[in-house]
Protein backbone atom coordinates (compact mmCIF):
# COMPACT_ATOMS: atom_id res chain seq x y z
CA MET A 1 -0.29 0.05 -0.20
CA ALA A 2 1.56 3.48 -0.49
CA ALA A 3 2.44 5.32 1.57
CA SER A 4 0.96 8.26 0.41
CA HIS A 5 -2.61 6.58 0.59
CA ARG A 6 -1.55 5.61 4.29
CA ALA A 7 -0.42 9.61 5.48
CA ASP A 8 -3.80 10.58 3.75
CA VAL A 9 -5.39 7.78 6.14
CA GLU A 10 -4.07 9.53 8.99
CA ARG A 11 -4.52 12.66 8.57
CA ALA A 12 -8.44 12.07 8.49
CA LEU A 13 -8.60 10.09 11.82
CA GLN A 14 -6.42 12.27 13.33
CA ALA A 15 -8.70 14.69 11.27
CA TYR A 16 -12.36 12.58 12.85
CA GLY A 17 -11.10 12.36 16.19
CA ALA A 18 -10.13 16.14 16.32
CA MET A 19 -13.26 17.08 16.03
CA ARG A 20 -15.41 14.26 18.68
CA ALA A 21 -12.58 15.98 21.23
CA ARG A 22 -13.62 19.06 20.00
CA TRP A 23 -16.75 18.81 19.84
CA GLN A 24 -18.31 15.64 20.93
CA THR A 25 -19.88 15.84 24.72
CA SER A 26 -20.18 12.63 26.94
CA SER A 27 -23.15 11.78 25.85
CA GLY A 28 -22.22 11.63 22.26
CA LEU A 29 -24.40 14.76 21.19
CA TYR A 30 -22.50 17.53 19.82
CA ARG A 31 -21.84 20.77 20.95
CA ARG A 32 -23.16 23.52 19.07
CA GLY A 33 -21.15 26.80 18.43
CA GLY A 34 -20.71 29.49 15.69
CA ARG A 35 -23.10 32.60 16.00
CA LEU A 36 -25.78 31.29 17.52
CA ASP A 37 -23.90 29.17 20.50
CA ILE A 38 -26.17 28.85 22.91
CA ARG A 39 -24.56 27.14 26.30
CA GLY A 40 -25.33 23.35 26.51
CA ALA A 41 -27.03 23.25 23.29
CA ALA A 42 -26.39 20.62 21.39
CA ALA A 43 -25.17 21.02 17.05
CA HIS A 44 -28.79 22.00 14.95
CA LEU A 45 -28.87 18.89 12.78
CA TRP A 46 -27.04 20.19 9.32
CA PRO A 47 -23.67 20.78 12.41
CA PHE A 48 -24.57 17.29 12.77
CA SER A 49 -25.11 14.74 9.42
CA GLN A 50 -21.64 16.49 8.72
CA ALA A 51 -20.17 14.70 11.70
CA PHE A 52 -22.61 11.45 10.40
CA ILE A 53 -21.58 11.09 7.27
CA ALA A 54 -17.83 11.53 8.72
CA THR A 55 -17.84 8.64 10.86
CA LEU A 56 -18.72 6.78 7.96
CA ALA A 57 -17.00 7.15 5.85
CA ILE A 58 -14.24 6.59 8.06
CA ALA A 59 -16.00 3.77 8.33
CA GLY A 60 -15.88 2.97 5.04
CA VAL A 61 -11.83 2.29 5.31
CA ASP A 62 -9.55 -0.57 5.79
CA GLY A 63 -9.87 -2.01 8.84
CA ARG A 64 -6.28 -2.91 8.57
CA LEU A 65 -5.55 1.06 8.76
CA THR A 66 -7.17 1.99 11.49
CA ALA A 67 -6.89 -0.23 14.69
CA GLY A 68 -8.03 0.28 17.20
CA LEU A 69 -11.10 3.03 16.24
CA ASP A 70 -13.89 0.69 16.43
CA ALA A 71 -16.12 2.03 13.57
CA ASP A 72 -19.06 0.00 13.70
CA GLY A 73 -19.97 0.76 18.10
CA ALA A 74 -19.12 4.85 16.34
CA ILE A 75 -21.68 4.08 13.73
CA ALA A 76 -23.94 3.09 16.53
CA ALA A 77 -23.24 5.82 18.96
CA ASP A 78 -23.99 8.49 16.00
CA LEU A 79 -27.50 6.80 14.96
CA ALA A 80 -28.50 6.25 18.99
CA VAL A 81 -27.44 10.67 18.91
CA LEU A 82 -29.58 10.12 15.24
CA GLU A 83 -32.78 9.78 16.92
CA HIS A 84 -32.87 12.56 19.17
CA TYR A 85 -34.10 14.90 16.14
CA TRP A 86 -36.79 12.54 15.20
CA LYS A 87 -39.86 14.30 14.81
CA ALA A 88 -42.97 11.32 14.95
CA ASP A 89 -45.61 13.31 15.23
CA GLY A 90 -44.91 15.02 12.05
CA ARG A 91 -46.90 14.73 9.28
CA PRO A 92 -44.90 12.99 7.66
CA PRO A 93 -42.32 12.21 10.04
CA ALA A 94 -38.58 13.39 10.01
CA TYR A 95 -35.46 15.46 11.25
CA ALA A 96 -36.51 18.36 12.73
CA SER A 97 -32.87 20.33 13.13
CA ASP A 98 -32.78 20.95 17.06
CA VAL A 99 -33.23 18.09 19.79
CA ARG A 100 -36.05 17.24 20.26
CA GLY A 101 -37.22 18.69 24.39
CA SER A 102 -34.33 21.82 23.25
CA ARG A 103 -36.29 24.77 24.27
CA ILE A 104 -35.12 26.27 20.47
CA GLY A 105 -37.70 23.94 18.87
CA GLY A 106 -36.79 22.91 15.88
CA ASP A 107 -38.02 23.43 11.56
CA ARG A 108 -37.47 21.35 9.65
CA TYR A 109 -35.06 21.64 6.45
CA TYR A 110 -35.91 19.18 3.74
CA ASP A 111 -32.16 18.80 2.54
CA ASP A 112 -30.97 18.77 6.76
CA ASN A 113 -33.07 15.02 6.60
CA ALA A 114 -31.68 14.56 2.39
CA TRP A 115 -28.40 14.20 3.52
CA ILE A 116 -29.36 11.88 6.78
CA GLY A 117 -31.37 9.91 4.14
CA LEU A 118 -28.34 9.57 1.84
CA ALA A 119 -25.73 8.64 4.55
CA LEU A 120 -28.31 6.40 5.86
CA VAL A 121 -28.10 4.92 2.10
CA LEU A 122 -24.46 5.11 2.80
CA LEU A 123 -24.22 3.24 5.61
CA GLU A 124 -26.67 0.33 3.73
CA ARG A 125 -24.30 -0.41 1.09
CA LEU A 126 -21.13 -0.21 3.83
CA ARG A 127 -23.20 -2.50 5.94
CA PRO A 128 -25.56 -4.13 3.62
CA ASN A 129 -28.54 -5.11 5.59
CA SER A 130 -27.54 -2.69 8.32
CA GLY A 131 -31.84 -2.73 8.30
CA HIS A 132 -32.06 1.76 8.32
CA LEU A 133 -33.78 2.04 4.65
CA ASP A 134 -37.87 2.67 6.02
CA ARG A 135 -36.14 5.57 7.61
CA ALA A 136 -34.51 6.97 3.91
CA ARG A 137 -38.00 6.03 2.50
CA ALA A 138 -39.78 7.93 5.49
CA LEU A 139 -37.12 11.10 3.94
CA TYR A 140 -37.99 10.96 0.86
CA ARG A 141 -41.79 10.61 1.46
CA PHE A 142 -41.85 13.49 3.27
CA ALA A 143 -39.14 15.68 0.84
CA VAL A 144 -42.02 14.62 -1.34
CA SER A 145 -44.45 15.87 0.88
CA GLY A 146 -42.74 19.31 0.52
CA TRP A 147 -42.33 19.79 -3.90
CA ASP A 148 -44.01 22.81 -5.10
CA ASP A 149 -47.80 22.06 -6.26
CA ARG A 150 -48.60 25.94 -6.55
CA GLN A 151 -49.21 27.31 -9.18
CA ALA A 152 -46.50 29.89 -9.48
CA PRO A 153 -43.78 30.78 -11.81
CA ASP A 154 -41.29 28.17 -11.77
CA ALA A 155 -43.76 26.39 -10.08
CA GLY A 156 -42.37 22.71 -8.95
CA GLY A 157 -39.49 21.94 -6.79
CA VAL A 158 -39.12 21.39 -3.03
CA PHE A 159 -39.33 23.69 -0.51
CA TRP A 160 -36.14 24.48 1.16
CA VAL A 161 -38.33 24.51 5.15
CA GLU A 162 -41.32 22.41 5.55
CA GLN A 163 -43.79 25.24 5.14
CA GLY A 164 -46.93 26.60 7.65
CA ARG A 165 -44.84 27.00 10.75
CA GLY A 166 -41.82 28.58 11.92
CA LEU A 167 -39.16 29.49 9.31
CA GLY A 168 -41.81 27.91 7.45
CA ARG A 169 -44.20 30.76 7.53
CA ARG A 170 -42.70 33.48 5.31
CA ASN A 171 -39.77 31.63 4.16
CA HIS A 172 -41.03 29.66 0.94
CA ASP A 173 -37.20 29.37 -1.41
CA ARG A 174 -37.28 26.04 -3.80
CA ASN A 175 -33.69 25.45 -2.99
CA LEU A 176 -31.59 23.25 -5.10
CA VAL A 177 -30.03 21.89 -2.43
CA SER A 178 -33.74 20.62 -0.83
CA THR A 179 -34.12 19.87 -4.33
CA GLY A 180 -31.51 18.18 -6.35
CA PRO A 181 -30.13 15.76 -3.11
CA ASN A 182 -33.40 14.27 -2.65
CA ALA A 183 -33.28 13.25 -6.52
CA GLN A 184 -30.26 12.03 -4.91
CA LEU A 185 -31.68 9.79 -2.95
CA GLY A 186 -34.28 8.60 -5.17
CA LEU A 187 -32.23 7.73 -6.83
CA HIS A 188 -30.28 5.43 -4.89
CA LEU A 189 -34.11 3.85 -3.33
CA ALA A 190 -35.02 2.49 -7.25
CA GLU A 191 -31.72 1.39 -6.62
CA LEU A 192 -31.69 -0.77 -3.98
CA GLY A 193 -35.39 -1.60 -5.23
CA GLN A 194 -36.48 0.33 -1.91
CA LEU A 195 -39.01 2.61 -5.06
CA SER A 196 -41.62 0.55 -4.98
CA GLU A 197 -42.91 0.88 -1.26
CA ILE A 198 -43.68 4.85 -2.41
CA PRO A 199 -47.81 5.30 -3.66
CA ALA A 200 -48.21 6.20 -6.73
CA GLY A 201 -47.80 9.36 -8.25
CA THR A 202 -45.85 10.49 -5.56
CA VAL A 203 -42.96 12.99 -7.01
CA GLY A 204 -39.98 10.79 -8.90
CA PRO A 205 -36.83 11.57 -8.33
CA ALA A 206 -36.39 12.21 -12.13
CA GLN A 207 -38.67 14.35 -11.71
CA MET A 208 -37.32 16.80 -9.38
CA TYR A 209 -33.83 16.63 -11.38
CA ALA A 210 -35.64 17.52 -14.01
CA TRP A 211 -37.10 20.85 -12.33
CA VAL A 212 -33.66 21.82 -11.30
CA LEU A 213 -32.18 21.18 -14.67
CA ALA A 214 -35.25 23.63 -16.29
CA THR A 215 -35.45 25.67 -13.41
CA LEU A 216 -31.45 26.64 -11.64
CA ASP A 217 -28.76 24.88 -13.83
CA LYS A 218 -27.28 28.40 -15.64
CA SER A 219 -25.74 26.52 -18.41
CA ARG A 220 -29.78 25.02 -19.46
CA GLY A 221 -29.40 27.57 -22.54
CA GLY A 222 -25.77 27.14 -24.08
CA PRO A 223 -22.97 24.36 -25.37
CA ASP A 224 -22.59 22.16 -22.82
CA PRO A 225 -26.56 22.76 -20.66
CA GLY A 226 -26.57 20.75 -17.25
CA THR A 227 -23.86 21.26 -15.99
CA GLY A 228 -23.94 24.43 -14.82
CA PRO A 229 -23.10 26.15 -12.07
CA PHE A 230 -25.95 26.66 -10.85
CA TRP A 231 -28.56 29.34 -9.23
CA ASP A 232 -29.22 28.57 -5.41
CA LYS A 233 -33.29 29.20 -5.46
CA VAL A 234 -36.01 30.52 -6.48
């Protein structure tokens, strides 16, 4: 194995260890930082999703290079933390931006849930039959519920945030970051044979992707459509 590859893995392990040492609490939750830092508050779902993806990335490294790291234990711990964000009473259910019981509450963002859904797909590919695709399917249903079916300019697209409550009372953006990744999630589920369990007539990943190309692709009128760059939102 090339020395450069070993060095890359060592750097990745160092970065991963530093992240956990600096931000992870004894409960397994990550603490909040930055401009919205609130003493004792847990991180929002979005930064936690990236920490979870980091765990999965490390778990995908050849075990001979990560001796001493309990990758499966780290995955199990992150999955347990993830449940603190689950809002089962939503219709449809999905993850909120803040942990249950926080005094802030938490909106439900379609992009945050896409990252988690894609992480659960990655987990399935790393550990086949891990048993979390049912949750990934639920998150795709949540994305579909966020499809804009109004007769509006540039009709379609997945809203950035759940409408009708919290921030969703005034923010009606439909974003690349909420539509494109959910198209990815749907395509992964289809490839894994899971999309057949989504009700017929549901907005499909191809429809989401087509909306991104038709609405947000700056290159669509040029010689190389589909290559971007892409606008952020309408």
